[in-house]
PDB file of C-alpha atoms in Angstrom:
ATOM      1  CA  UNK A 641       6.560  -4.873  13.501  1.00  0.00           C
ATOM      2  CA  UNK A 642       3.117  -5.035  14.968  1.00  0.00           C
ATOM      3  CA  UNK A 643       1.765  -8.553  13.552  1.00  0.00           C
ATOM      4  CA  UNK A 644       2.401 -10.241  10.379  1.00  0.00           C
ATOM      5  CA  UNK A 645       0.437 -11.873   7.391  1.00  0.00           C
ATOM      6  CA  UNK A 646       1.570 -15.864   8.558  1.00  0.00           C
ATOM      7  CA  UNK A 647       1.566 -15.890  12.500  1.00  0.00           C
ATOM      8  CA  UNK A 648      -1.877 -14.737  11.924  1.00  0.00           C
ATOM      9  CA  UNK A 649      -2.860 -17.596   9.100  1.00  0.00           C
ATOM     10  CA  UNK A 650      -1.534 -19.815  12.079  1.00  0.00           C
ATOM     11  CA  UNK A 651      -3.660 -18.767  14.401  1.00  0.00           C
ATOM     12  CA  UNK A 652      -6.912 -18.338  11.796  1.00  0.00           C
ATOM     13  CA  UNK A 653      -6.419 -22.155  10.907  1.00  0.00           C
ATOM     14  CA  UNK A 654      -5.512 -23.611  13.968  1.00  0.00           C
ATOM     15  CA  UNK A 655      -6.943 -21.032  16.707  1.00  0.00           C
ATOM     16  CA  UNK A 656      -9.942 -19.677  15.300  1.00  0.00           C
ATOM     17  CA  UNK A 657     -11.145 -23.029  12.938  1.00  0.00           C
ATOM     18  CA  UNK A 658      -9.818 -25.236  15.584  1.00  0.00           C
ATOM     19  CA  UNK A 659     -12.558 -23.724  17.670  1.00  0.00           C
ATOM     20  CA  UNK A 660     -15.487 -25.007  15.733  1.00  0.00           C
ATOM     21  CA  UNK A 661     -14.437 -28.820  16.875  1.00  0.00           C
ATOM     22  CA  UNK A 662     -15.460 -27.106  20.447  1.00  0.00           C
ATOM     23  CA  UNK A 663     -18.640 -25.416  19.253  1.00  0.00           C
ATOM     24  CA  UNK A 664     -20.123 -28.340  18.000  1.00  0.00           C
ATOM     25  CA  UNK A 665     -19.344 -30.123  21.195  1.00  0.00           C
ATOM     26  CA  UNK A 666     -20.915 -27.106  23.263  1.00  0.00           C
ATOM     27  CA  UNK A 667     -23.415 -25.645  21.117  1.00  0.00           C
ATOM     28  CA  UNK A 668     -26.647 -27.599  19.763  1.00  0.00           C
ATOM     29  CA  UNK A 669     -27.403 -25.747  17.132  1.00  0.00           C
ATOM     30  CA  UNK A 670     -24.069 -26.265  15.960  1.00  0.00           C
ATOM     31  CA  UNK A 671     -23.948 -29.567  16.396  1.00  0.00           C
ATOM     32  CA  UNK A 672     -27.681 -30.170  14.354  1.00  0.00           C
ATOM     33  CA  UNK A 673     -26.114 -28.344  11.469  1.00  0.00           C
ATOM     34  CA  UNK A 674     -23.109 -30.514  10.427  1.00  0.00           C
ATOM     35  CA  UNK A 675     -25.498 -34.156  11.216  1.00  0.00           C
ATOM     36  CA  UNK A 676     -24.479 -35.692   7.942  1.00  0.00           C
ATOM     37  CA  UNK A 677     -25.646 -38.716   6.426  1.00  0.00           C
ATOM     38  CA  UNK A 678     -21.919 -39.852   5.756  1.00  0.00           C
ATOM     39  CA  UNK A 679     -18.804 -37.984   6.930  1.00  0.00           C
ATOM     40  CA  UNK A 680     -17.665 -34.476   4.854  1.00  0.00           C
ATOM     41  CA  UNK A 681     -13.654 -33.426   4.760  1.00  0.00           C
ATOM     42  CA  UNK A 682     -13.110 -29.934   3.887  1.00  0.00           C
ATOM     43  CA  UNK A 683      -9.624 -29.472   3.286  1.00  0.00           C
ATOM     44  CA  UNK A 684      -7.863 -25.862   3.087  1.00  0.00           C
ATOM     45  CA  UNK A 685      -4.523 -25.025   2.088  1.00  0.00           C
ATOM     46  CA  UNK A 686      -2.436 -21.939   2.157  1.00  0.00           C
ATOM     47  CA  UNK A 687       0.709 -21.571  -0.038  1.00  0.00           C
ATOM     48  CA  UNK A 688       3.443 -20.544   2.257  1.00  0.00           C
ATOM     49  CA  UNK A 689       1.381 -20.956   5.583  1.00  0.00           C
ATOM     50  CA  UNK A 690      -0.696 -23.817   7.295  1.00  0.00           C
ATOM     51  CA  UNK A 691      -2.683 -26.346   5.794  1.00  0.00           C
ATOM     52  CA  UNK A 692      -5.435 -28.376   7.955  1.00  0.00           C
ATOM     53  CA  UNK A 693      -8.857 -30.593   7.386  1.00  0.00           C
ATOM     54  CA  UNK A 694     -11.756 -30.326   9.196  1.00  0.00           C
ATOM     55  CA  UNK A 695     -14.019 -33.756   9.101  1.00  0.00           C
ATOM     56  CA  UNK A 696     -17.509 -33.555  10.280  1.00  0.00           C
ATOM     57  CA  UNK A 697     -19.253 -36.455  11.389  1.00  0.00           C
ATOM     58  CA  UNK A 698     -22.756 -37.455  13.522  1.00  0.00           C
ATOM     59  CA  UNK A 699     -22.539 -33.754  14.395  1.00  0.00           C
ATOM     60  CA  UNK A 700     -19.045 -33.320  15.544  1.00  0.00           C
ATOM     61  CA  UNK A 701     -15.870 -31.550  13.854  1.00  0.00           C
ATOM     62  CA  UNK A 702     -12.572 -33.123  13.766  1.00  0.00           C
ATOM     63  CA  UNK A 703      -9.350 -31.159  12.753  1.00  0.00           C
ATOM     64  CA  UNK A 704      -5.735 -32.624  11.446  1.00  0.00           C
ATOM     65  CA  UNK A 705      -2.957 -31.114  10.047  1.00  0.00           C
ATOM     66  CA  UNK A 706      -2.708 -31.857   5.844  1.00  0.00           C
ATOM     67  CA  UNK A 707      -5.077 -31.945   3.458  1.00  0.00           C
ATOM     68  CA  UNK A 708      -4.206 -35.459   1.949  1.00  0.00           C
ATOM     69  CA  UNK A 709      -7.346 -37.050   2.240  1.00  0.00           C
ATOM     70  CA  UNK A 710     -10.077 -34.056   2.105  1.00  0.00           C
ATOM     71  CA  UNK A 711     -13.387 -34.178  -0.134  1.00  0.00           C
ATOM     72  CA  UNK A 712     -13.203 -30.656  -0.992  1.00  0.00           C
ATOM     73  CA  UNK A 713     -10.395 -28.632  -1.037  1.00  0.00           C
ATOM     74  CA  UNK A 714     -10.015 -24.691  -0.441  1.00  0.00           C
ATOM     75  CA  UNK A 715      -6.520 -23.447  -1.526  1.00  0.00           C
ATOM     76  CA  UNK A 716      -5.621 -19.783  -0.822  1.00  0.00           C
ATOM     77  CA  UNK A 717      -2.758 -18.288  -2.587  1.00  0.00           C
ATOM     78  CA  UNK A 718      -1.453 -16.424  -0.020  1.00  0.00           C
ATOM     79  CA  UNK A 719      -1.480 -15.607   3.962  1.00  0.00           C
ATOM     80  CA  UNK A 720      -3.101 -12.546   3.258  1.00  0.00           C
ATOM     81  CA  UNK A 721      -5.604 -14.501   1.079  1.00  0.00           C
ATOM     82  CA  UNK A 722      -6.872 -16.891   3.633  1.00  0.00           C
ATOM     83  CA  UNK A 723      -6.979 -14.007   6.106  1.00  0.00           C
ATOM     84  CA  UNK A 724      -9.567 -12.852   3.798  1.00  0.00           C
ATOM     85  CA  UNK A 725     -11.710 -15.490   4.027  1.00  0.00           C
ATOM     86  CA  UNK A 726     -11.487 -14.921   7.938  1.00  0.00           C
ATOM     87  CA  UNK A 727     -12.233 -11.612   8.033  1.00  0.00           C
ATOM     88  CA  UNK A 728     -15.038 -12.118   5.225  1.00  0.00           C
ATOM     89  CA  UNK A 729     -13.416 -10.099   2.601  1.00  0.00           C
ATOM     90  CA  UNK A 730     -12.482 -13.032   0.807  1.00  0.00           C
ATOM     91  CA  UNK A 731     -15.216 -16.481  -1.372  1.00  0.00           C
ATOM     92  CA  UNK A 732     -12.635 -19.322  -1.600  1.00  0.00           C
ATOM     93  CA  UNK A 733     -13.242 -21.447  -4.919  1.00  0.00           C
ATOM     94  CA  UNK A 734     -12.826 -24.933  -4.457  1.00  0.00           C
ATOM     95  CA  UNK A 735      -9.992 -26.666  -6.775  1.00  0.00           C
ATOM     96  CA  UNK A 736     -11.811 -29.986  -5.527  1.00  0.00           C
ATOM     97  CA  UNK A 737     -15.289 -31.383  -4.527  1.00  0.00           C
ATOM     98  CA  UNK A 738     -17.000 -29.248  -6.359  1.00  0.00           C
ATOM     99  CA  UNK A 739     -20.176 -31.969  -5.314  1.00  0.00           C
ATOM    100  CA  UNK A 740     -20.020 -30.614  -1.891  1.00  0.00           C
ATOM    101  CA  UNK A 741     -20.769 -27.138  -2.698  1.00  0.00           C
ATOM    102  CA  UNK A 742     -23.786 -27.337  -1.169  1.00  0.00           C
ATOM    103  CA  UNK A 743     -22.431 -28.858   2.300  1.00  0.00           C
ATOM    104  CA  UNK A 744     -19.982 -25.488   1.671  1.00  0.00           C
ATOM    105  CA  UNK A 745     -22.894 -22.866   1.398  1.00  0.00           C
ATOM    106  CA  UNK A 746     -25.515 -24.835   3.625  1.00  0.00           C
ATOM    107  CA  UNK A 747     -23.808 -26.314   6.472  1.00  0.00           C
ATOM    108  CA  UNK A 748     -19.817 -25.119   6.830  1.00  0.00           C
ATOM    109  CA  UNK A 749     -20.712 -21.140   6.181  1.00  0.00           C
ATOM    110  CA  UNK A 750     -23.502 -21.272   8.456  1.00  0.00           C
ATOM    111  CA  UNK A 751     -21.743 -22.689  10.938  1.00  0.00           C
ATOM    112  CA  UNK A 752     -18.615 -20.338  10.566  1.00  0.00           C
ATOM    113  CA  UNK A 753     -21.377 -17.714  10.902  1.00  0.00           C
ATOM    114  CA  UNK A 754     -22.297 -19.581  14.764  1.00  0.00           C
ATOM    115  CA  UNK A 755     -18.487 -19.140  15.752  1.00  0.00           C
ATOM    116  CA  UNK A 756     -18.226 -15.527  14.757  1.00  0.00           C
ATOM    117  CA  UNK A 757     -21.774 -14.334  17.076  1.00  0.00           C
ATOM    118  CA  UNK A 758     -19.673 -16.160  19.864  1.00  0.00           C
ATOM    119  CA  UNK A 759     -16.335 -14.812  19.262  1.00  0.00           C
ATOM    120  CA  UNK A 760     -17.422 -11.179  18.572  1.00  0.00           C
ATOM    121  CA  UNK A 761     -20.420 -11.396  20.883  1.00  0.00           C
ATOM    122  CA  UNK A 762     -22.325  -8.153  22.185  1.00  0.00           C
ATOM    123  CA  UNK A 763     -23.201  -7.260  25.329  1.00  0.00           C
ATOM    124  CA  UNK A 764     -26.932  -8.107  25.015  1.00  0.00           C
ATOM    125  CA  UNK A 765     -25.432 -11.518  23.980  1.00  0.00           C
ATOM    126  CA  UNK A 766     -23.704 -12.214  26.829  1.00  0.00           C
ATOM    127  CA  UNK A 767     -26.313 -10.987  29.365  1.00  0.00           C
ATOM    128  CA  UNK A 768     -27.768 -14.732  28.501  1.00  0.00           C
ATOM    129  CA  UNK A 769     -25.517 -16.962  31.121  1.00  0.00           C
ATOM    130  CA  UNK A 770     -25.560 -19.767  28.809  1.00  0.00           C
ATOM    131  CA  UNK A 771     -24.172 -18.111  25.661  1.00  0.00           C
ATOM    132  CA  UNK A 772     -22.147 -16.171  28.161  1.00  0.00           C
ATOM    133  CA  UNK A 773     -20.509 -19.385  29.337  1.00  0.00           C
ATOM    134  CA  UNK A 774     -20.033 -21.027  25.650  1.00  0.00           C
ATOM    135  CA  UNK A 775     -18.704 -17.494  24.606  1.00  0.00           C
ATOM    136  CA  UNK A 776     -16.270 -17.312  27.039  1.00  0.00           C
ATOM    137  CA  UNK A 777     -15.038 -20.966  26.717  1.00  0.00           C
ATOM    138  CA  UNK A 778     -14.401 -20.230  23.117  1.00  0.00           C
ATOM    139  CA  UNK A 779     -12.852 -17.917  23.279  1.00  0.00           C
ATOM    140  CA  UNK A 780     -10.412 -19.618  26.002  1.00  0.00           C
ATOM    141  CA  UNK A 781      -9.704 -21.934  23.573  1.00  0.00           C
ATOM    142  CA  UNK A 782      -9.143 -19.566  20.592  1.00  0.00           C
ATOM    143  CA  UNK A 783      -6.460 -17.645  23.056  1.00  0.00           C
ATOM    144  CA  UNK A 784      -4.828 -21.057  24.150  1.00  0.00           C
ATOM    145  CA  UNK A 785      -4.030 -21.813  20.847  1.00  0.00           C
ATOM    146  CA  UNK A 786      -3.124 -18.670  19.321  1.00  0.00           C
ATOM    147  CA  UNK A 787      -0.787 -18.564  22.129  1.00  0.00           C
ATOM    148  CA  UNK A 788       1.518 -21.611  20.879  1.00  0.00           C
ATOM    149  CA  UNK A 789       0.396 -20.514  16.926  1.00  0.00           C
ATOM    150  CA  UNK A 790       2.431 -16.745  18.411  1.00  0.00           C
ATOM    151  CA  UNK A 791       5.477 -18.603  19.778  1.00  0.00           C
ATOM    152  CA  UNK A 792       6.476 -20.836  16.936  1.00  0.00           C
ATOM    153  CA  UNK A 793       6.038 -18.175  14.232  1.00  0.00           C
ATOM    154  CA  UNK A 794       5.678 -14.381  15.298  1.00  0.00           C
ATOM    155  CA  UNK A 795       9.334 -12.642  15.456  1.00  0.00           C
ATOM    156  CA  UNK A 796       8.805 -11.453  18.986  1.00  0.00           C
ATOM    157  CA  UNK A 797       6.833 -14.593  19.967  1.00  0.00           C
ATOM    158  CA  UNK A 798       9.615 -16.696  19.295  1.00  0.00           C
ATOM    159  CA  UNK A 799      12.062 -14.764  20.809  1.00  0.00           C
ATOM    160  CA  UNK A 800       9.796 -14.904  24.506  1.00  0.00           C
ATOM    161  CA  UNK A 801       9.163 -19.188  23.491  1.00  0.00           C
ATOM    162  CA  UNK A 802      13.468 -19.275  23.173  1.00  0.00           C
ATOM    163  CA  UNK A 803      13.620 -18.474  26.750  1.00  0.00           C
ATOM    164  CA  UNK A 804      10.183 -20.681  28.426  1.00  0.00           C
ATOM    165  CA  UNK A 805      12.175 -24.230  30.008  1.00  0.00           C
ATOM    166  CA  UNK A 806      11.266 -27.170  28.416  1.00  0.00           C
ATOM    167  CA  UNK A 807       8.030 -28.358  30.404  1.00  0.00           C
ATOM    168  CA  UNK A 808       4.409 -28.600  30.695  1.00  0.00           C
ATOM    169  CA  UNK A 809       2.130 -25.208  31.697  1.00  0.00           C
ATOM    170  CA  UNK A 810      -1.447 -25.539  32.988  1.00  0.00           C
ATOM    171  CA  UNK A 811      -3.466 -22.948  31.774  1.00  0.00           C
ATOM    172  CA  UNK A 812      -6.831 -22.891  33.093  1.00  0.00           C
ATOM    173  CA  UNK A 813     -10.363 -21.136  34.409  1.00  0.00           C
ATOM    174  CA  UNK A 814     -11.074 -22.735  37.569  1.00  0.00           C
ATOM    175  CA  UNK A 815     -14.022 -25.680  37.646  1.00  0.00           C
ATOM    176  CA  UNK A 816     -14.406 -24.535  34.236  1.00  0.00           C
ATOM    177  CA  UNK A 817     -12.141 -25.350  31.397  1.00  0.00           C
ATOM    178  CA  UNK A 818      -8.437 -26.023  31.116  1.00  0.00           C
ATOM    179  CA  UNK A 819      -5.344 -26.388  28.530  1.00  0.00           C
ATOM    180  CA  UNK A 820      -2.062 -28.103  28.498  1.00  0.00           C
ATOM    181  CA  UNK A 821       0.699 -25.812  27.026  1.00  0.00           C
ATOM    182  CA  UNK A 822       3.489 -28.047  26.041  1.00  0.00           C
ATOM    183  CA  UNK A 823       7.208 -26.325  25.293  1.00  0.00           C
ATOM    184  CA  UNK A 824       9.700 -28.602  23.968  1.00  0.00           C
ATOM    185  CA  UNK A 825      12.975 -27.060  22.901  1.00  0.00           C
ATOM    186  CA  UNK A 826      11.556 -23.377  21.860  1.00  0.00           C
ATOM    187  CA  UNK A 827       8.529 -25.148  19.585  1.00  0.00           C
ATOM    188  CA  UNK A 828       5.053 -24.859  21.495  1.00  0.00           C
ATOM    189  CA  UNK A 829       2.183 -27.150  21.427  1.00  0.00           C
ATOM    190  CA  UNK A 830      -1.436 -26.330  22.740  1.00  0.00           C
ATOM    191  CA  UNK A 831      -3.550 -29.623  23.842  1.00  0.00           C
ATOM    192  CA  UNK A 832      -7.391 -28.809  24.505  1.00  0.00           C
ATOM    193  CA  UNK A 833      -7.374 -30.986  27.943  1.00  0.00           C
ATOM    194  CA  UNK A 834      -5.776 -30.377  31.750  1.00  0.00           C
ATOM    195  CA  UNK A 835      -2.254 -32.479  32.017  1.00  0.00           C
ATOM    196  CA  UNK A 836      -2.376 -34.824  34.665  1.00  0.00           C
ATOM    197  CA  UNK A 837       1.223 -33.084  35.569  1.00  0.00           C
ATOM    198  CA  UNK A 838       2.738 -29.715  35.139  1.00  0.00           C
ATOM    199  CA  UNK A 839       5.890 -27.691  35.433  1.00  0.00           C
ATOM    200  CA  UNK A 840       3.571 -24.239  35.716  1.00  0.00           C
ATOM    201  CA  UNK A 841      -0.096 -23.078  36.178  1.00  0.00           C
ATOM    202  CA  UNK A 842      -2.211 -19.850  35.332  1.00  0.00           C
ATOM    203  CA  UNK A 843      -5.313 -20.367  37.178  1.00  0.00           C
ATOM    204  CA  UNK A 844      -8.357 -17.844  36.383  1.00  0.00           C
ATOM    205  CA  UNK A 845     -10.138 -17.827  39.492  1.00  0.00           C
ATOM    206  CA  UNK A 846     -13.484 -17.981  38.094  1.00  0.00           C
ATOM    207  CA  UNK A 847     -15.169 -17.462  34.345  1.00  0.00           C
ATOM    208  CA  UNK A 848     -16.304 -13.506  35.166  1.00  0.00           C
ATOM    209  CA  UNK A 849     -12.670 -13.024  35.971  1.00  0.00           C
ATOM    210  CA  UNK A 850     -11.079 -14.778  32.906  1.00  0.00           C
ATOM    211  CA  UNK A 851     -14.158 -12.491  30.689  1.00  0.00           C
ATOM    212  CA  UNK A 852     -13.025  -9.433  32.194  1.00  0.00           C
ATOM    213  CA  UNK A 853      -9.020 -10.231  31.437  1.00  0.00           C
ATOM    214  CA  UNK A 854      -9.895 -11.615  27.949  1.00  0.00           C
ATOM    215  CA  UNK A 855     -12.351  -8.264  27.112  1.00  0.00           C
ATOM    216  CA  UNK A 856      -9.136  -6.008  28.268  1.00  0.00           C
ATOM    217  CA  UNK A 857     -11.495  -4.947  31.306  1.00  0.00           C
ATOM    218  CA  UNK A 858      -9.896  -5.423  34.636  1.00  0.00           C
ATOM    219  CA  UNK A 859      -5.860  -5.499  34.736  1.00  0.00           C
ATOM    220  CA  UNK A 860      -3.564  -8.869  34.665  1.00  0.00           C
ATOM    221  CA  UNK A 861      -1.103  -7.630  37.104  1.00  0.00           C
ATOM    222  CA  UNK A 862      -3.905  -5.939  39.594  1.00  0.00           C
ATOM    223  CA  UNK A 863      -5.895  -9.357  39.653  1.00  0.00           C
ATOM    224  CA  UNK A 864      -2.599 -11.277  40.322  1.00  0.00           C
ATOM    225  CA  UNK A 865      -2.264  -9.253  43.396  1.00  0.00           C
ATOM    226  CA  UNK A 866      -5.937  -9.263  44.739  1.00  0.00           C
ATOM    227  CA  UNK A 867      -5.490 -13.781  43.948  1.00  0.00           C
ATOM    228  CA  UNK A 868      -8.047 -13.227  41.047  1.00  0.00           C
ATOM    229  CA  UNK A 869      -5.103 -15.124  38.999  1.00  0.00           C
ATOM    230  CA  UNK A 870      -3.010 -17.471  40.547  1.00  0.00           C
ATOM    231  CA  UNK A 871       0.276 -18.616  39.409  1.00  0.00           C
ATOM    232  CA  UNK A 872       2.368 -21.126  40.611  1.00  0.00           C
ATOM    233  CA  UNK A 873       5.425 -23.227  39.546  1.00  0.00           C
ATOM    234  CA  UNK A 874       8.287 -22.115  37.419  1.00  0.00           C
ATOM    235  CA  UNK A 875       7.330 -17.968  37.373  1.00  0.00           C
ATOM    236  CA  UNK A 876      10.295 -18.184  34.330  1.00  0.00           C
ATOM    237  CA  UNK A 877       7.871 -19.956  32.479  1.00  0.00           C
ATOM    238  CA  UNK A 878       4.277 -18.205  33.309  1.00  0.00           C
ATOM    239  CA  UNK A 879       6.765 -14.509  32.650  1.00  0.00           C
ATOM    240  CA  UNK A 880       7.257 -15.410  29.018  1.00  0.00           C
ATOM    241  CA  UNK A 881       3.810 -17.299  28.488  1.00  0.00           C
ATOM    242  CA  UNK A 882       2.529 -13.453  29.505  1.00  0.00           C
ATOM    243  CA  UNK A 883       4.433 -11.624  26.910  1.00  0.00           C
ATOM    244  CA  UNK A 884       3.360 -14.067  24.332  1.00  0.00           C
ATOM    245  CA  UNK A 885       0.151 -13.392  26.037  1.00  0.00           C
ATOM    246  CA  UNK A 886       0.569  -9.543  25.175  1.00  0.00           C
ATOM    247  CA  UNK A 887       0.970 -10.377  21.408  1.00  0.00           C
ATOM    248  CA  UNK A 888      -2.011 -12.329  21.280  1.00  0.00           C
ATOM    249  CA  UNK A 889      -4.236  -9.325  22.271  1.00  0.00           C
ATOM    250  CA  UNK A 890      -2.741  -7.934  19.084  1.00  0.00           C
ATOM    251  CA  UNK A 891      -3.217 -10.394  16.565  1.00  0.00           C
ATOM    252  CA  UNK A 892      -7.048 -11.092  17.701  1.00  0.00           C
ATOM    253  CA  UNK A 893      -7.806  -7.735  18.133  1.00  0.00           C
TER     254      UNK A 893
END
C-alpha cells in the first residue's frame, strides 16, 4: 500500500488548507483578498474523513475542527471526492450559503489559486528571495502537519507513531520558522509555534538547506553528517519522526 484515499483527505484539510491561515499572515496579496466587511465561515465536510471551517476576518484565516457554525457549507461525499477538489478535478456545490457564492468564486478560489503558485512554485519563482522565503515557509508548514495528519491515520504511519515516546519534538529551520510536534500515547498533534521545552529537535541549519531536503535535492542522511541537520535529544523519537517523514514525500508528491 503506497498511500490511501483518507490519510491524504487529512492532510488536504488540515495540511494543505491549514496553510492558507499562514499565507494570509505572510503574503499581502493574500491578505487584501479575504478583507471582508463582516467575517465569512466556509465550512467543508467529508463523509468518512475530516471536517474543518475556515473563518476569514480583517484579512486573516482562522481554521477549527467542525463545521457547526459555518455560513456556507461544502460537503464531499467521499475522500476521494474532496481530493478532487484539491487536485482541481473536482466544483464542490454548496448544501448551504448559497448567498456567499460570490465570496466562494471571488475571494476563497482566488486565494486557493495564491497557495497553489507557492506550493508548486517554479524555478523562475523562486529565483525572487521573497517568494522564495514565503514558498519555503509554506511549505514547512504543509510538511509539519502532514506529518502528524500521516501518524494518526496512514497504516505504516501509525505503526512508526506506536513506537515515538510520549513527548514534545522541535522541528525547526534555524532563525526562521519552527513547529512543536506533540506525541501523546501513539496520537500526534502539530502546533504552528516553537515549544518553550522539548524532549527532541530537528534543526535545518538554514532555509537553502531545508529547500534543498524538502525539493528531494541534497540527501537527509549526507546533510546530518556534514551538521547541515542537527538532531538532538531522544534519537528514538527523531528515527520514527523520519520514517513518517519518508511517507510524507509520498503523499505530497
Amino acid at each position: 500500500m503506497m498511500t490511501d484515499a483518507k490519510t491524504l483527505a487529512y492532510i488536504n484539510m488540515y495540511a494543505v488548507l491549514g496553510t492558507l491561515e499562514n499565507l494570509c499572515e505572510l503574503d499581502k496579496e493574500a491578505s487584501e483578498l479575504v478583507k471582508t466587511k463582516k467575517p465569512v465561515s466556509v465550512g467543508l465536510e467529508v463523509k468518512g474523513g475530516p471536517s474543518a471551517t475556515l473563518t476569514f476576518s480583517n484579512g486573516r484565516c482562522r481554521m477549527e475542527q467542525g463545521t457547526a457554525n459555518c455560513d456556507v457549507l461544502l460537503p464531499f461525499s467521499s475522500c476521494e471526492k474532496f481530493n478532487g477538489l484539491i487536485d482541481g478535478t473536482v466544483t464542490p456545490i454548496p448544501s448551504k450559503g448559497f448567498s456567499k457564492i460570490g465570496f466562494l468564486l471571488k475571494k476563497f478560489t482566488p486565494l486557493t489559486d495564491i497557495l497553489s503558485k507557492y506550493l508548486q512554485a517554479t524555478e523562475e519563482d523562486l529565483k525572487d528571495d521573497k517568494f522564495f522565503e514565503i514558498s519555503t515557509k509554506l511549505m514547512f508548514y504543509v510538511i509539519t502537519v502532514a506529518l502528524s495528519q500521516i501518524g494518526n491515520n496512514d497504516e505504516i504511519g501509525k505503526f512508526s507513531a506506536s513506537l515515538i515516546p510520549d513527548g514534545i519534538i522541535d522541528v525547526s529551520i534555524k532563525d526562521c520558522v519552527a513547529a512543536t510536534i506533540q506525541v501523546k500515547d501513539s496520537h500526534m498533534i502539530t502546533i504552528k509555534e516553537k515549544p518553550e521545552a522539548f524532549r527532541s529537535q530537528m534543526q535545518f541549519c538554514d532555509i537553502r538547506t531545508a529547500r534543498a531536503l524538502f525539493d528531494g535535492k541534497i540527501n537527509a542522511i549526507a546533510s546530518i553528517g556534514e551538521g547541515k541537520v542537527e538532531m538532538h535529544g531522544l534519537i528514538n523519537m527523531i528515527d520514527n519522526v523520519n520514517r513518517i517523514l519518508d511517507r510524507v514525500a509520498l503523499y505530497l508528491a
